[in-house]
Amino acid sequence: MHKILNTERKTIRYMYENLVIVESPAKAKTIEKFLGKDFFVTSSMGHIRDLEKKDFGIDIQNNFTPKYEITSDKKKLVTELKKLAKDSKVIWLASDEDREGEAISWHLQETLGLDPKTTKRIVFHEITKEAILNAVQNPRPLDLNLVNAQQARRVLDRIVGFEVSPVLWKKVKPSLSAGRVQSVAVRLIVEREREIIGFTTTSAFRVSASFLVPEKDGKITELKAELNRRFDTKEEANAFLEKCKNAEFQISEVVKKPARRSPAPPFITSTLQQEASRKLGFSVSQTMSIAQKLYESGKVTYMRTDSVNLSGLAIDAAKQMIIKTMGEKYHQVRQFKTKSKGAQEAHEAIRPAYMDQEEISGTNQEKKLYDLIWKRTIASQMAEAELEKTTVTIDISTVPEKFVATGEVLIFDGFLRVYIESSDDEDQNGGQKGLLPALSAKQILRWDKIHATERFTQKPPRYTEASLVKKLEEQGIGRPSTYAPIITTVQNRGYVVKEDRPGTEREFTELILSGQKISSKVKTEQTGAEKSKLFPTDIGMVVNDFLVKYFDLIMDYNFTAKVEKEFDEIAEGELVWNDMIQSFYTPFHSKVENALNEAERTNGVRVLGTDPTSGLEISVKIGRFGPLAQLGEVTEGGEKPQFASLRSGQHIETITLEDALELFKLPRNLGEYEGKTVTVAIGRFGPYVRHDSKFISLEKNVDDPYSIELTRAIELIEGKREKDANALIKAFEENPELKILNGRWGPYIVYKKNNYKIPKTTDAAQLSLDDCMTLIDKQPAPKKSRKK
DNA sequence: CAGTGAGCGAGCTTCCGCTTGACTT
């Protein structure tokens, strides 16, 4: 699709009556259709100005006056907008109706030098013809209170980020960062991890019985019921089963209760991210970029929103769709109210642009996400589901405990016909869903088997990207446009990693009463396996503890909520923004000073104990190159301590003395070969032998670094030499730094530790040194390690 | 590409929220 630049369009029509500026280009396109030919609609692409990038950007002495500059990637756009504005009679500032949007309009007015007399501010919450035309009929002046609330927000975030981060550089490690949002996100993950580490698992025996119920037609149906208590020990469970052997089981009551279930509201950014993660397995950023595609091609409404509101048009369209395809009784008009903290509601909920479009063309992922959005939106306008829940209580003649069976029958599916919301907690109790057999009170039941199974208490769950977003939103921390970036930021800073971790096997006991016999079995199950979960790193934990200790105010989960309240007061004109910042700054800055003066350099050191052989102290801490274990202490004139890096999977917080001692058994010196020492150690890619500054990996599942001997090591060294010799096509005496080698993808040149391609048509063995050099020159310099 | 574990200390790092595009093997 050909994109028409603003300047190109200008050549088509060179004087405009009206210039409308919105935030997003896709929105500009849609709106222009509604407004007709007297209006030219363009976009600012978000903010065009920000605090100075290089310096602090705030004149603290001078009442916190912000120093703004045009953002580097917006310079071209701003010159273009200036030109357009000069050639137009009326400028309509149509950025979003929230704090940031109002500020964008104000920055535009200031930067483009717009005359307030010919500048109009308009707002709308939905992109429908009616809403747009209505907005144009009702322009208003810029709301400077709202603008000031944004300036306060911006200035506060800069102060927090740019005053606290340097404290970390001095006291912990260079290049670290802290911020109102990211530091609290990390805190959530760190504290959850500590809950998991500190959790003690206990077990109890859960008892379930299967009864055999004869039906009218002579068939026998199984009824599963669970005991209303658990037993702490195997002995108690066994004693209970003994008493069941000759007991009579009689139904004491059958209770039927109607139940209703209502649909969830339509999607907002956070709920879309959660459902796409649970149902489709998308990462948060994946969801956003797919949604962006759908938005840009006009298939869904704006994807960064905190409002559950649907336009009247959408509600009507959904109604028609539901009545047409499912009938009147499935329809129910619903208006949802946004309940999340700090919502600003500048847009609609995320919904299909055209409700009658049930399927779209596009990539598979786009289709899936659209389908999810379509179903959720339709379901939100549908009738409740009606259920009947049945609870059957069964008395046991020999003991006071009772068995309970539950069943659920769908009387009317309602919205469930289209969409079922999923949840983070897996279904724990295996209660019988669906229809129960016909039962009545006083009925005597015959049992088949009774199981007493050992079940363990569950550790709190680690956060996924999506469940972290949910938590942040609940606390009012972050905005729809920042949820995805927050998650990448905390990972880029090295505070958090997203990983899979294997589980461990666990044994559990099961007692089965069958006939008159109780049998006991020990079974195994997998536990603790994690997939795509967020884990704090060692540095994440150290930084978090430092921040909590010295900056308790900004690390408080309620800090954002508290300042948001004050931003609201500024927006209402009840509070002067500079005053608010001043009263935050005075105590905050003294905390910064205090941390700079008082705090020791922090490395998260943890003393594990003493080495039984040497009697030296063993500790773990963050070193220059990451977490390490240290044997011995630095003393004047004394022996230097020994160091060893922690392996992947080992952490300062959890490593044991035994594991740390193991680390010092490597590297092992195996002896000499050809006059050079042979050592064995474990590196990032596993165990290796080192000889003559060469690294040779040990063979997996064959060699053990702790026991391998010199003869085997020599075997490995020779084996590697042979392999390298086979790989060598040609070497040059004149320049030993250059070689032609045979690799996995054919011949290539290696020169000064960089690899270069050889064109497929040339015979590698025939290349001269000069030929090689020209090939090297032709190829672009290899990229340096990517670091941002 | 796997080791290292402070030295003389230059000059640098950093925030949150609003948007879209682009260096490819």
Coordinates of C-alpha atoms (C1' of nucleotides) in Angstrom, one line a residue, chain A residues 3 24 47 153-154 169 175 177 180-182 302 304 479 481 624-625 645, chain B residues 1-6 13-21 23-25:
Chain A
K3 CA 1.6 5.8 1.8
S24 CA -2.1 8.3 15.5
H47 CA 4.5 13.4 22.1
R153 CA 3.8 13.5 36.4
R154 CA 6.6 14.0 34.0
W169 CA 25.8 3.5 40.2
S175 CA 24.4 1.6 34.6
S177 CA 18.3 2.1 36.9
R180 CA 8.6 4.8 40.0
V181 CA 7.2 2.0 37.9
Q182 CA 10.1 -0.4 37.1
Y302 CA -7.6 1.4 19.4
R304 CA -4.2 0.9 24.1
R479 CA -0.5 2.7 31.7
S481 CA 0.9 2.0 26.5
R624 CA 32.3 -7.4 38.9
F625 CA 31.2 -10.1 36.5
S645 CA 31.5 -18.0 39.6
Chain B
dC1 C1' 32.3 -18.4 22.8
dA2 C1' 34.0 -20.7 28.2
dG3 C1' 39.3 -17.4 32.1
dT4 C1' 38.6 -12.7 35.3
dG5 C1' 37.0 -10.9 40.8
dA6 C1' 40.4 -3.6 40.8
dT13 C1' 25.0 5.2 32.3
dT14 C1' 19.3 6.7 34.2
dC15 C1' 13.1 8.0 34.3
dC16 C1' 7.6 7.3 32.3
dG17 C1' 4.3 7.9 28.6
dC18 C1' 2.5 9.2 23.9
dT19 C1' 3.3 7.3 19.0
dT20 C1' 5.4 4.5 14.7
dG21 C1' 9.1 2.7 11.9
dC23 C1' 20.1 -1.7 9.8
dT24 C1' 19.5 -7.6 8.1
dT25 C1' 22.3 -12.3 8.2

